[in-house]
Short mmCIF file of C-alpha atoms and ligand atoms in Angstrom, two decimals:
data_model
loop_
_atom_site.label_atom_id
_atom_site.label_comp_id
_atom_site.label_asym_id
_atom_site.label_seq_id
_atom_site.Cartn_x
_atom_site.Cartn_y
_atom_site.Cartn_z
CA MET A 14 -15.41 -29.80 -6.47
CA ILE A 15 -15.91 -26.45 -5.00
CA LYS A 16 -19.61 -25.46 -4.87
CA LEU A 17 -20.72 -22.50 -6.92
CA LYS A 18 -21.82 -19.44 -5.06
CA SER A 19 -24.36 -16.82 -6.06
CA VAL A 20 -23.39 -13.13 -6.37
CA SER A 21 -25.52 -10.25 -6.99
CA VAL A 22 -23.75 -7.11 -7.89
CA SER A 23 -24.70 -3.72 -9.34
CA VAL A 24 -22.49 -2.63 -12.27
CA ASN A 25 -23.14 0.75 -13.83
CA GLY A 26 -26.50 0.88 -12.10
CA ARG A 27 -27.71 -2.47 -13.38
CA LEU A 28 -28.08 -5.54 -11.19
CA TYR A 29 -26.41 -8.77 -12.36
CA GLU A 30 -26.84 -12.18 -10.56
CA ARG A 31 -24.72 -15.14 -11.36
CA GLU A 32 -23.53 -18.49 -9.99
CA ILE A 33 -19.80 -18.46 -9.84
CA GLU A 34 -16.72 -20.21 -8.50
CA PRO A 35 -15.02 -18.27 -5.68
CA ARG A 36 -11.85 -18.10 -7.60
CA LEU A 37 -13.36 -16.09 -10.41
CA LEU A 38 -11.49 -12.75 -10.59
CA LEU A 39 -13.67 -9.67 -10.74
CA SER A 40 -11.92 -8.71 -14.04
CA ASP A 41 -12.96 -12.06 -15.59
CA PHE A 42 -16.49 -11.69 -14.07
CA LEU A 43 -16.89 -8.33 -15.79
CA ARG A 44 -15.45 -9.50 -19.11
CA HIS A 45 -16.75 -13.05 -19.45
CA GLU A 46 -19.85 -13.28 -17.28
CA ILE A 47 -21.51 -9.98 -17.94
CA ARG A 48 -19.71 -9.16 -21.12
CA LEU A 49 -18.50 -5.74 -20.28
CA THR A 50 -15.15 -5.89 -22.08
CA GLY A 51 -14.14 -2.37 -21.55
CA THR A 52 -12.23 -3.32 -18.44
CA HIS A 53 -8.98 -4.63 -19.79
CA VAL A 54 -6.59 -7.24 -18.41
CA GLY A 55 -2.87 -6.77 -18.89
CA CYS A 56 -0.94 -8.51 -16.09
CA GLU A 57 -3.30 -10.09 -13.50
CA HIS A 58 -1.01 -9.15 -10.69
CA GLY A 59 -1.81 -5.56 -9.97
CA VAL A 60 1.01 -3.93 -11.77
CA CYS A 61 -0.39 -2.54 -15.02
CA GLY A 62 -3.61 -0.79 -13.98
CA ALA A 63 -5.63 -1.74 -17.11
CA CYS A 64 -8.32 -3.38 -15.07
CA THR A 65 -8.99 -0.45 -12.78
CA VAL A 66 -12.74 0.01 -11.80
CA LEU A 67 -14.59 2.02 -9.15
CA LEU A 68 -15.76 0.27 -6.07
CA ASP A 69 -17.29 2.61 -3.43
CA ASN A 70 -16.12 5.49 -5.72
CA LYS A 71 -12.52 4.42 -5.22
CA ALA A 72 -10.21 3.20 -8.02
CA VAL A 73 -9.26 -0.45 -7.42
CA ARG A 74 -7.74 -3.32 -9.34
CA ALA A 75 -10.34 -5.69 -10.59
CA CYS A 76 -7.75 -8.46 -11.14
CA LEU A 77 -6.94 -8.49 -7.36
CA LEU A 78 -10.48 -8.87 -6.21
CA PHE A 79 -12.59 -12.05 -6.40
CA ALA A 80 -16.08 -11.41 -7.79
CA ILE A 81 -17.56 -13.11 -4.77
CA GLN A 82 -16.10 -10.32 -2.64
CA VAL A 83 -18.32 -7.64 -4.24
CA ASP A 84 -21.55 -9.49 -3.60
CA GLY A 85 -24.15 -6.93 -2.66
CA GLN A 86 -21.93 -3.96 -3.75
CA GLU A 87 -22.03 -1.39 -6.37
CA LEU A 88 -19.31 -0.71 -8.97
CA PHE A 89 -18.64 1.29 -12.06
CA THR A 90 -16.67 0.43 -15.19
CA VAL A 91 -15.49 2.55 -18.04
CA GLU A 92 -18.79 1.70 -19.85
CA SER A 93 -20.52 3.98 -17.34
CA LEU A 94 -18.73 7.10 -18.70
CA ALA A 95 -20.52 7.65 -21.98
CA GLU A 96 -23.96 6.76 -23.33
CA SER A 97 -22.71 6.81 -26.86
CA GLN A 98 -19.75 7.78 -29.04
CA ASP A 99 -21.29 11.21 -29.60
CA ASP A 100 -21.69 11.91 -25.96
CA LEU A 101 -18.33 11.41 -24.36
CA HIS A 102 -17.44 12.18 -20.79
CA PRO A 103 -15.44 15.43 -20.52
CA LEU A 104 -12.38 13.41 -19.49
CA GLN A 105 -12.74 11.18 -22.62
CA ASN A 106 -13.06 14.28 -24.70
CA ALA A 107 -9.86 15.71 -23.27
CA PHE A 108 -8.08 12.44 -24.13
CA TRP A 109 -9.43 12.76 -27.70
CA GLU A 110 -8.31 16.41 -28.04
CA THR A 111 -4.79 15.87 -26.79
CA HIS A 112 -4.10 12.45 -28.42
CA GLY A 113 -4.02 10.88 -25.01
CA LEU A 114 -4.30 7.42 -26.49
CA GLN A 115 -2.86 5.36 -29.24
CA CYS A 116 -3.79 1.66 -29.08
CA GLY A 117 -6.17 2.42 -26.23
CA PHE A 118 -5.35 -0.69 -24.16
CA CYS A 119 -4.36 1.29 -21.00
CA THR A 120 -7.11 3.98 -21.45
CA PRO A 121 -10.08 2.44 -19.52
CA GLY A 122 -7.87 1.89 -16.49
CA ILE A 123 -6.41 5.37 -16.70
CA LEU A 124 -9.89 6.92 -17.05
CA MET A 125 -11.27 5.11 -14.09
CA THR A 126 -8.13 6.10 -12.07
CA MET A 127 -8.46 9.77 -12.94
CA ILE A 128 -12.20 10.21 -12.46
CA PRO A 129 -11.99 10.07 -8.60
CA PHE A 130 -8.63 11.92 -8.82
CA LEU A 131 -10.17 14.93 -10.52
CA GLU A 132 -13.09 14.86 -8.11
CA GLU A 133 -10.67 15.11 -5.24
CA ASN A 134 -8.19 17.43 -6.87
CA LYS A 135 -9.89 20.31 -8.56
CA ASP A 136 -6.55 22.08 -9.52
CA PRO A 137 -3.85 19.44 -9.73
CA THR A 138 -0.28 20.21 -10.64
CA GLU A 139 1.54 18.24 -13.31
CA HIS A 140 3.52 16.50 -10.59
CA GLU A 141 0.32 15.37 -8.85
CA VAL A 142 -1.10 14.07 -12.10
CA ARG A 143 2.05 12.12 -12.78
CA GLU A 144 2.02 10.70 -9.26
CA ALA A 145 -1.64 9.62 -9.67
CA LEU A 146 -0.74 7.97 -12.96
CA SER A 147 2.20 5.97 -11.55
CA GLY A 148 0.03 2.88 -11.14
CA ASN A 149 -0.91 2.73 -14.75
CA LEU A 150 1.35 1.50 -17.57
CA CYS A 151 1.04 2.74 -21.10
CA ARG A 152 3.29 1.19 -23.78
CA CYS A 153 2.38 3.62 -26.58
CA THR A 154 2.16 7.31 -25.64
CA GLY A 155 5.17 7.99 -23.47
CA TYR A 156 2.60 9.48 -21.02
CA GLN A 157 3.12 13.08 -22.04
CA HIS A 158 -0.22 13.31 -23.91
CA ILE A 159 -1.97 11.46 -21.08
CA VAL A 160 -0.73 14.07 -18.59
CA ASP A 161 -1.81 16.77 -21.04
CA ALA A 162 -5.32 15.22 -21.29
CA VAL A 163 -5.80 15.12 -17.52
CA LEU A 164 -4.57 18.72 -17.12
CA LEU A 165 -6.83 19.78 -19.93
CA ALA A 166 -9.83 18.00 -18.24
CA ALA A 167 -8.96 19.71 -14.92
CA GLU A 168 -8.80 23.07 -16.70
CA ASN A 169 -12.21 22.52 -18.41
CA GLN A 170 -13.69 21.32 -15.09
CA LYS A 171 -12.63 24.56 -13.48
CA LYS A 172 -14.08 26.68 -16.25
CA SER A 173 -17.43 24.96 -16.09
CA ASN A 174 -17.81 25.48 -12.41
CA MET B 29 -2.41 -16.79 -14.32
CA LYS B 30 -5.65 -17.84 -12.66
CA PRO B 31 -5.80 -19.05 -9.04
CA ALA B 32 -6.30 -22.69 -8.10
CA PRO B 33 -9.84 -23.59 -6.73
CA PHE B 34 -10.61 -22.70 -3.15
CA ASP B 35 -13.57 -22.30 -0.94
CA TYR B 36 -14.49 -18.95 0.52
CA ILE B 37 -16.22 -17.58 3.56
CA ALA B 38 -16.83 -13.93 4.58
CA LEU B 39 -16.53 -13.45 8.33
CA ASN B 40 -18.20 -10.77 10.37
CA SER B 41 -16.39 -10.56 13.75
CA ILE B 42 -13.01 -11.21 15.40
CA GLU B 43 -14.49 -14.24 17.11
CA GLU B 44 -15.61 -15.69 13.80
CA ILE B 45 -12.02 -15.21 12.49
CA THR B 46 -10.31 -16.86 15.44
CA SER B 47 -12.89 -19.72 15.36
CA ALA B 48 -12.35 -20.25 11.64
CA LEU B 49 -8.55 -20.25 12.00
CA ASN B 50 -8.83 -22.98 14.61
CA GLU B 51 -11.10 -24.95 12.44
CA TYR B 52 -9.27 -24.70 9.09
CA GLY B 53 -5.74 -24.33 10.30
CA ASP B 54 -2.96 -24.21 7.73
CA ASP B 55 -5.24 -24.78 4.74
CA ALA B 56 -6.80 -21.44 5.21
CA LYS B 57 -5.52 -17.93 4.45
CA ILE B 58 -6.86 -14.64 5.66
CA LEU B 59 -7.98 -12.35 2.85
CA ALA B 60 -7.61 -8.68 3.81
CA GLY B 61 -6.84 -6.19 0.94
CA GLY B 62 -5.73 -9.08 -1.24
CA GLN B 63 -3.03 -6.85 -2.77
CA SER B 64 -0.23 -9.32 -1.95
CA LEU B 65 -2.23 -12.55 -1.48
CA VAL B 66 -4.17 -12.42 -4.81
CA PRO B 67 -1.13 -11.86 -7.06
CA ALA B 68 0.59 -14.75 -5.31
CA MET B 69 -2.55 -16.90 -5.88
CA ASN B 70 -2.81 -15.80 -9.53
CA PHE B 71 0.75 -16.90 -10.04
CA ARG B 72 -0.12 -20.11 -8.10
CA LEU B 73 2.71 -19.46 -5.71
CA LEU B 74 0.08 -19.95 -3.06
CA GLN B 75 -2.78 -22.31 -3.29
CA PRO B 76 -4.85 -22.09 -0.13
CA THR B 77 -7.97 -24.26 -0.12
CA MET B 78 -9.94 -21.87 2.03
CA LEU B 79 -10.06 -18.07 2.07
CA LEU B 80 -11.33 -16.23 5.16
CA ASP B 81 -12.43 -12.79 3.98
CA ILE B 82 -12.15 -10.36 6.86
CA ASN B 83 -13.22 -7.25 4.90
CA ASN B 84 -16.59 -7.01 6.73
CA VAL B 85 -15.02 -6.96 10.15
CA SER B 86 -15.41 -3.18 10.65
CA LYS B 87 -14.20 -3.63 14.28
CA LEU B 88 -10.73 -3.92 12.86
CA ASP B 89 -10.90 -0.69 10.86
CA TYR B 90 -10.06 2.37 12.93
CA VAL B 91 -7.49 5.02 13.75
CA LYS B 92 -7.71 6.47 17.24
CA LEU B 93 -5.49 8.30 19.69
CA ASN B 94 -5.46 6.62 23.11
CA GLY B 95 -5.08 9.44 25.65
CA ASP B 96 -2.14 11.44 24.50
CA LYS B 97 0.29 8.46 24.42
CA THR B 98 -0.45 5.88 21.86
CA LEU B 99 -1.95 5.72 18.39
CA LYS B 100 -3.98 2.65 17.67
CA ILE B 101 -4.61 1.47 14.22
CA GLY B 102 -6.87 -1.46 13.43
CA ALA B 103 -5.30 -4.07 11.18
CA LEU B 104 -7.96 -3.74 8.53
CA THR B 105 -7.41 0.07 8.12
CA ARG B 106 -6.74 0.72 4.44
CA GLN B 107 -3.41 2.24 3.51
CA SER B 108 -5.30 5.13 1.79
CA THR B 109 -7.09 5.89 4.97
CA ILE B 110 -3.86 6.12 6.92
CA GLU B 111 -2.42 8.30 4.18
CA LYS B 112 -5.26 10.88 4.56
CA ASP B 113 -5.73 10.75 8.35
CA GLU B 114 -5.25 14.17 9.96
CA ILE B 115 -4.10 12.90 13.36
CA ILE B 116 -1.48 10.82 11.68
CA LYS B 117 -0.35 13.69 9.50
CA GLU B 118 0.07 15.97 12.46
CA LYS B 119 1.50 13.59 15.15
CA PHE B 120 3.05 10.73 13.20
CA PRO B 121 4.70 12.42 10.26
CA LEU B 122 7.09 9.56 9.59
CA LEU B 123 4.15 7.25 8.84
CA HIS B 124 2.32 9.96 6.89
CA GLU B 125 5.28 10.69 4.69
CA THR B 126 6.08 7.04 4.04
CA MET B 127 2.52 6.07 3.02
CA PRO B 128 2.55 7.51 -0.55
CA GLN B 129 5.75 5.45 -1.32
CA VAL B 130 3.90 2.16 -0.61
CA ALA B 131 2.64 0.99 -3.95
CA HIS B 132 0.10 3.08 -6.03
CA SER B 133 -3.12 4.78 -5.08
CA GLN B 134 -5.34 1.98 -6.41
CA ILE B 135 -3.38 -0.56 -4.34
CA ARG B 136 -3.56 1.54 -1.24
CA ASN B 137 -7.36 1.83 -1.66
CA ARG B 138 -7.55 -1.82 -0.91
CA GLY B 139 -4.31 -2.81 0.86
CA THR B 140 -4.45 -2.80 4.67
CA ILE B 141 -1.79 -1.98 7.11
CA GLY B 142 -2.27 -5.36 8.87
CA GLY B 143 -1.93 -7.26 5.57
CA ASN B 144 1.19 -5.34 4.70
CA LEU B 145 2.83 -6.22 8.15
CA ALA B 146 1.66 -9.80 8.19
CA HIS B 147 3.05 -10.27 4.66
CA ALA B 148 6.48 -9.22 6.07
CA ASP B 149 8.14 -8.47 2.82
CA PRO B 150 11.72 -7.24 3.56
CA ALA B 151 11.29 -4.76 0.71
CA SER B 152 8.18 -3.26 2.30
CA GLU B 153 8.27 0.21 3.88
CA LEU B 154 5.84 -0.20 6.72
CA PRO B 155 7.64 -2.92 8.77
CA ALA B 156 10.76 -0.76 8.81
CA VAL B 157 8.84 2.29 9.86
CA CYS B 158 6.99 0.35 12.65
CA ILE B 159 10.34 -0.84 14.00
CA ALA B 160 11.81 2.73 13.78
CA MET B 161 8.79 4.15 15.66
CA GLY B 162 8.88 1.47 18.35
CA ALA B 163 5.41 0.15 17.46
CA LYS B 164 3.81 -2.79 19.22
CA LEU B 165 1.49 -5.29 17.65
CA LYS B 166 -1.58 -6.89 19.17
CA LEU B 167 -2.12 -10.47 18.11
CA ILE B 168 -5.41 -12.31 18.90
CA SER B 169 -6.28 -15.99 18.95
CA LYS B 170 -9.02 -18.07 20.52
CA GLU B 171 -6.83 -18.51 23.54
CA GLY B 172 -6.48 -14.72 24.09
CA GLU B 173 -4.31 -11.87 23.03
CA ARG B 174 -0.64 -10.85 23.30
CA ILE B 175 1.16 -7.65 22.58
CA ILE B 176 4.67 -7.82 21.16
CA PRO B 177 7.23 -5.28 19.98
CA SER B 178 7.26 -5.06 16.19
CA SER B 179 10.99 -5.89 16.25
CA GLU B 180 10.03 -9.37 17.57
CA PHE B 181 7.16 -9.77 15.17
CA PHE B 182 9.30 -9.69 12.00
CA GLN B 183 11.37 -12.93 11.80
CA GLY B 184 12.78 -12.74 8.28
CA MET B 185 11.58 -12.81 4.74
CA PHE B 186 7.82 -13.37 4.57
CA PHE B 187 8.08 -14.80 8.10
CA THR B 188 6.48 -13.45 11.30
CA SER B 189 5.84 -14.69 14.83
CA LEU B 190 2.14 -15.02 14.09
CA GLU B 191 0.95 -18.48 15.18
CA PRO B 192 -1.24 -20.22 12.47
CA ASN B 193 -4.33 -19.63 14.69
CA GLU B 194 -3.58 -15.95 15.36
CA ILE B 195 -4.48 -12.62 13.58
CA LEU B 196 -2.80 -9.34 13.76
CA ALA B 197 -5.47 -7.13 15.19
CA GLU B 198 -3.90 -3.81 16.11
CA ILE B 199 -0.81 -1.60 15.60
CA GLN B 200 0.11 0.53 18.61
CA ILE B 201 2.48 3.34 18.02
CA PRO B 202 3.85 5.64 20.82
CA ILE B 203 3.60 9.32 20.20
CA PRO B 204 7.17 10.62 19.25
CA THR B 205 8.70 12.73 21.98
CA GLU B 206 8.79 16.44 21.26
CA HIS B 207 12.53 16.50 20.64
CA SER B 208 12.58 13.86 17.93
CA GLY B 209 13.00 14.14 14.24
CA PHE B 210 12.64 11.63 11.53
CA SER B 211 13.08 10.97 7.83
CA PHE B 212 12.19 8.20 5.42
CA MET B 213 14.17 7.84 2.22
CA GLU B 214 14.08 5.28 -0.45
CA PHE B 215 15.30 4.80 -4.00
CA SER B 216 13.07 3.00 -6.47
CA ARG B 217 13.03 2.81 -10.21
CA ARG B 218 9.58 4.33 -10.48
CA ARG B 219 7.37 5.95 -7.80
CA GLY B 220 5.35 3.26 -6.07
CA ASP B 221 7.61 0.41 -7.06
CA TYR B 222 9.28 -1.56 -4.47
CA ALA B 223 12.49 0.27 -3.38
CA LEU B 224 15.96 -0.93 -4.27
CA MET B 225 16.98 0.37 -0.91
CA GLY B 226 15.36 2.47 1.85
CA VAL B 227 15.86 3.67 5.40
CA ALA B 228 13.72 5.00 8.18
CA ALA B 229 15.70 7.28 10.53
CA VAL B 230 14.51 8.61 13.89
CA VAL B 231 16.70 10.73 16.22
CA VAL B 232 16.03 12.42 19.59
CA LEU B 233 18.07 15.43 20.64
CA ASP B 234 18.63 17.12 24.03
CA LYS B 235 18.57 20.85 24.64
CA ASN B 236 22.00 21.29 23.20
CA ASN B 237 21.11 19.37 20.07
CA ASN B 238 23.14 16.39 21.09
CA CYS B 239 21.66 13.17 20.05
CA THR B 240 20.33 11.02 22.87
CA GLU B 241 18.58 8.28 20.84
CA ALA B 242 18.73 7.10 17.28
CA LYS B 243 17.18 4.38 15.10
CA LEU B 244 18.12 3.41 11.59
CA VAL B 245 16.07 0.66 10.03
CA TYR B 246 16.70 -0.47 6.40
CA LEU B 247 14.40 -2.26 3.90
CA ASN B 248 15.38 -4.45 1.03
CA ALA B 249 18.69 -4.83 2.94
CA GLY B 250 18.66 -8.46 3.87
CA ASP B 251 16.53 -11.34 5.13
CA GLY B 252 14.10 -9.02 6.79
CA GLN B 253 14.24 -5.45 8.10
CA VAL B 254 17.73 -4.48 9.29
CA ASP B 255 17.93 -2.49 12.56
CA ALA B 256 21.32 -1.02 12.23
CA LYS B 257 22.21 -0.65 15.96
CA LYS B 258 25.87 -0.08 15.55
CA ALA B 259 25.55 2.70 12.99
CA ALA B 260 22.88 4.28 15.31
CA SER B 261 25.07 4.03 18.34
CA VAL B 262 27.80 6.23 16.81
CA LEU B 263 25.35 9.08 16.79
CA GLY B 264 24.90 8.94 20.66
CA GLY B 265 25.98 12.19 22.31
CA GLU B 266 26.88 13.87 19.00
CA LYS B 267 25.67 16.89 17.17
CA SER B 268 24.74 17.03 13.49
CA SER B 269 27.79 16.95 11.22
CA PRO B 270 28.55 15.64 7.72
CA ASP B 271 31.45 13.52 9.09
CA LEU B 272 29.18 11.88 11.63
CA PHE B 273 26.64 10.96 9.00
CA ILE B 274 29.35 9.62 6.66
CA GLU B 275 30.51 7.38 9.47
CA ALA B 276 27.10 6.11 10.24
CA GLY B 277 26.35 5.52 6.58
CA ARG B 278 29.66 3.62 6.24
CA ILE B 279 29.00 1.39 9.19
CA ALA B 280 25.37 0.59 8.24
CA SER B 281 26.15 0.02 4.52
CA GLU B 282 29.40 -2.01 5.06
CA GLU B 283 28.94 -3.86 8.28
CA GLU B 284 25.24 -4.20 9.05
CA ILE B 285 23.05 -4.63 6.02
CA ASP B 286 23.31 -7.71 3.95
CA PRO B 287 21.45 -7.06 0.69
CA PHE B 288 20.85 -9.85 -1.82
CA GLY B 289 21.01 -7.89 -5.07
CA ASN B 290 18.54 -8.35 -7.89
CA VAL B 291 18.25 -7.66 -11.63
CA HIS B 292 17.91 -3.97 -11.06
CA ALA B 293 20.66 -3.46 -8.46
CA SER B 294 23.84 -5.27 -7.59
CA THR B 295 24.69 -5.77 -3.90
CA SER B 296 27.42 -3.14 -4.09
CA TYR B 297 24.99 -0.62 -5.67
CA GLN B 298 22.54 -1.40 -2.86
CA ARG B 299 25.24 -0.79 -0.32
CA HIS B 300 26.12 2.54 -2.04
CA LEU B 301 22.43 3.53 -1.95
CA ALA B 302 22.23 2.65 1.76
CA ASN B 303 25.26 4.79 2.51
CA ILE B 304 24.04 7.82 0.67
CA LEU B 305 20.37 7.49 1.88
CA THR B 306 21.63 7.26 5.51
CA GLN B 307 23.48 10.46 5.21
CA ARG B 308 20.61 12.39 3.62
CA ALA B 309 18.08 10.94 6.01
CA LEU B 310 20.14 11.73 9.16
CA LYS B 311 20.68 15.30 7.95
CA ILE B 312 16.94 15.95 7.67
CA ALA B 313 16.12 14.00 10.83
CA PHE B 314 18.58 16.13 12.83
CA GLU B 315 17.27 19.35 11.30
CA ARG B 316 13.73 18.49 12.10
CA ALA B 317 14.61 17.53 15.68
CA ALA B 318 16.58 20.69 16.16
CA LYS B 319 13.73 22.93 14.78
CA LYS B 320 11.31 21.37 17.19
CA GLU B 321 13.71 22.01 20.03
CA GLN B 322 13.86 25.69 19.12
CA ASN B 323 10.09 26.06 18.78
CA HIS B 324 9.73 24.56 22.13
CA ASP B 325 11.95 27.07 23.96
C1 FAD C 412 1.64 -3.44 -7.93
C2 FAD C 412 1.88 -3.56 -6.44
C3 FAD C 412 2.93 -2.71 -5.92
C4 FAD C 412 3.10 -2.79 -4.63
N1 FAD C 412 4.19 -2.10 -4.13
C5 FAD C 412 4.37 -2.05 -2.73
C6 FAD C 412 5.41 -1.23 -2.15
O1 FAD C 412 6.14 -0.49 -2.89
N2 FAD C 412 5.61 -1.39 -0.82
C7 FAD C 412 4.87 -2.19 -0.02
O2 FAD C 412 5.06 -2.19 1.14
N3 FAD C 412 3.90 -2.92 -0.51
C8 FAD C 412 3.61 -2.89 -1.92
N4 FAD C 412 2.58 -3.69 -2.38
C9 FAD C 412 1.88 -4.60 -1.47
C10 FAD C 412 0.78 -3.88 -0.78
O3 FAD C 412 1.23 -2.93 0.12
C11 FAD C 412 -0.25 -4.86 -0.06
O4 FAD C 412 -1.34 -4.23 0.04
C12 FAD C 412 0.26 -5.43 1.29
O5 FAD C 412 1.52 -5.91 1.26
C13 FAD C 412 -0.70 -6.50 1.75
O6 FAD C 412 -1.81 -5.94 2.40
P1 FAD C 412 -3.25 -6.54 2.05
O7 FAD C 412 -4.25 -5.94 2.98
O8 FAD C 412 -3.54 -6.38 0.59
O9 FAD C 412 -3.07 -8.06 2.49
P2 FAD C 412 -3.46 -9.49 1.75
O10 FAD C 412 -2.86 -9.55 0.40
O11 FAD C 412 -4.92 -9.67 1.90
O12 FAD C 412 -2.73 -10.49 2.72
C14 FAD C 412 -1.30 -10.58 2.76
C15 FAD C 412 -0.90 -11.68 3.75
O13 FAD C 412 -1.20 -11.32 5.07
C16 FAD C 412 -2.17 -12.18 5.66
N5 FAD C 412 -2.99 -11.26 6.46
C17 FAD C 412 -3.67 -10.22 6.01
N6 FAD C 412 -4.26 -9.60 7.11
C18 FAD C 412 -3.93 -10.29 8.21
C19 FAD C 412 -4.22 -10.11 9.67
N7 FAD C 412 -4.92 -9.08 10.08
N8 FAD C 412 -3.73 -11.02 10.47
C20 FAD C 412 -2.91 -12.01 10.05
N9 FAD C 412 -2.64 -12.29 8.74
C21 FAD C 412 -3.14 -11.29 7.83
C22 FAD C 412 -2.80 -12.93 4.55
O14 FAD C 412 -3.30 -14.11 4.87
C23 FAD C 412 -1.71 -12.95 3.52
O15 FAD C 412 -0.87 -14.09 3.78
C24 FAD C 412 2.35 -3.68 -3.70
C25 FAD C 412 1.33 -4.42 -4.26
C26 FAD C 412 1.14 -4.38 -5.64
C27 FAD C 412 0.04 -5.29 -6.26
S1 FES C 413 -4.63 -6.55 -15.08
FE1 FES C 413 -5.07 -5.75 -13.11
S2 FES C 413 -3.43 -4.49 -12.81
FE2 FES C 413 -2.83 -5.46 -14.62
S1 FES C 414 -2.26 3.80 -25.61
FE1 FES C 414 -1.48 1.89 -25.97
S2 FES C 414 -0.90 1.20 -24.02
FE2 FES C 414 -1.51 3.22 -23.61
#
C-alpha cells in the first residue's frame, strides 16, 4: 500500500487540506475531494481542455497534474468567476449574449483558458482567438459563437478601460 | 483511465535527482511537465512505482546567452517561456516560429523542453529542430556530465541515449551564422495536433547566394527524426531554383524518409506531404538567407 500524503492547497482563495494518494489527479481532487464540480473531465489525457484551471495565473490541464504537485500552491477554478447567477463575470455574460454555449460541458475549460488570454491580449484578432481556442474541444456549437463571445468580451473590456 | 498506484517525491536540486535515480533505478520516472508522462500513466501504458518530481529544481529553468556564441536552455524551461523569450525570438527564429506548433497553450504552460526531448517522439517538432540547429545536449549523472550532439541523443522511437541514471540538464544551441536562413513547415489536421508530416530546413549561403550548407530534418517520417543528408547535399553550391527544390523534395520523400502511415494519412500521402513541404520550406529558407546577405552588405 502506498502511504497517503497530505496536501494543503488554496482553491479560489480558500485553503483545503486533505490526505490523498499520490496518484489522485488534480481534476479528481477538485471534483471528488473538495466537491467543486465546475471543472469538467472529458478525456483525461490532455486533449479536450474541459478540465482547464488556473495555476500561477496560467491555464493548465487539471487532468495532467497530480493533486500532490500543487501542495502549497494557489489555484482558481471556474467557480471563482461569479459570486452568483446574477453577478456573472463579463466573459460569462458575453457567452450568454452570443449563445457561446449549448450543453455547457466545454464552457468551464474555455472560460479558464480565455481569462488569462484576454488579460494578455487586449485587442485580439479572430485568428488569435481561434488559435487560443485550439486546445479546447466543443461538440455542440461549431465554435463560431464561442469566437463571437470572446471577441465581444474583448470589445467590452476595451470600452470599460 | 486512472494511473496505477505509485509513490512520489519532490526533489529540490540536481544532486537530489541524480542520487534518487541511482537509488530507484528503472522503477522511477522523472516527472517534469507531465504532459506526455501523465497521459501515458492515465492510460496505464506506463506504470512507474516511483515518481521523481523535478518541478522545484529552479536551477534547471533558465534561458541565457553564453557570450555571443551559444544559447543555453535549462531542461525544465517551460515551452511557453521559450515561446515568449525575446532573445530566442531575435536570434533563434527557427525555434521561436516552431514553438506555437507544439501542442496547445495550456500544454505549453506546463510542458518543458527537456521533457519533450527526453520523450523522443518521432512526431515531435523540437527534436527535429534541435538536430537542424546543431544543438548539443548536456546529460548529468552522479558520475559526472557529458555533452553530446542531439543527432546522437535521438536513437529512435521514444528511445534516447540517456542512461537510466542520467538526466537531460541543458540544451545548447549555437547562434546561427549571419548568412543562414531557415523554415519550419508542418501539416496537421488541426493547429496544435501532432503533425502528419513536418520538416525543419536550414541553409547557409555565400556572398553569391550559393548554398554552402544545408540541413533537412523530418518529423513523423520514420522510426525517429530523419536527417535527410542526401537531399540536403544536392543543394550544395547551388542557387535558389524551383527545379532544385523539386529534386531535393523528391530525394527526401522517395529515398530517405520511411513513414509508417496512420489512420489519418497513408504512407504515400505522407511522402507527398514531405515532398511539397520540402519545396516550400527551402524556398523560404533561401529567401531569408539571401535577405540577410543583402542587409549585411
Ligand atoms: C494534447 C496534447 C498535444 C500535444 N501535442 C504535441 C505536439 O504537437 N508536438 C509535440 O512535440 N508535443 C506535443 N505534446 C507533448 C508535449 O509537448 C509534452 O509537454 C512533452 O512531450 C513532454 O514534456 P514534459 O515536460 O511534459 O515531460 P513529462 O511528461 O514530464 O516527461 C516525458 C518523459 O521524459 C522524461 N523526462 C522529463 N524531463 C526529463 C529530464 N530533464 N531528463 C530526463 N528525462 C526526463 C520523463 O521521465 C518522461 O519519460 C502534446 C501533449 C498533449 C497532452
Ligand atoms: S479532461 Fe483534461 S484535457 Fe480532457
Ligand atoms: S457547448 Fe456542448 S461541448 Fe461545447
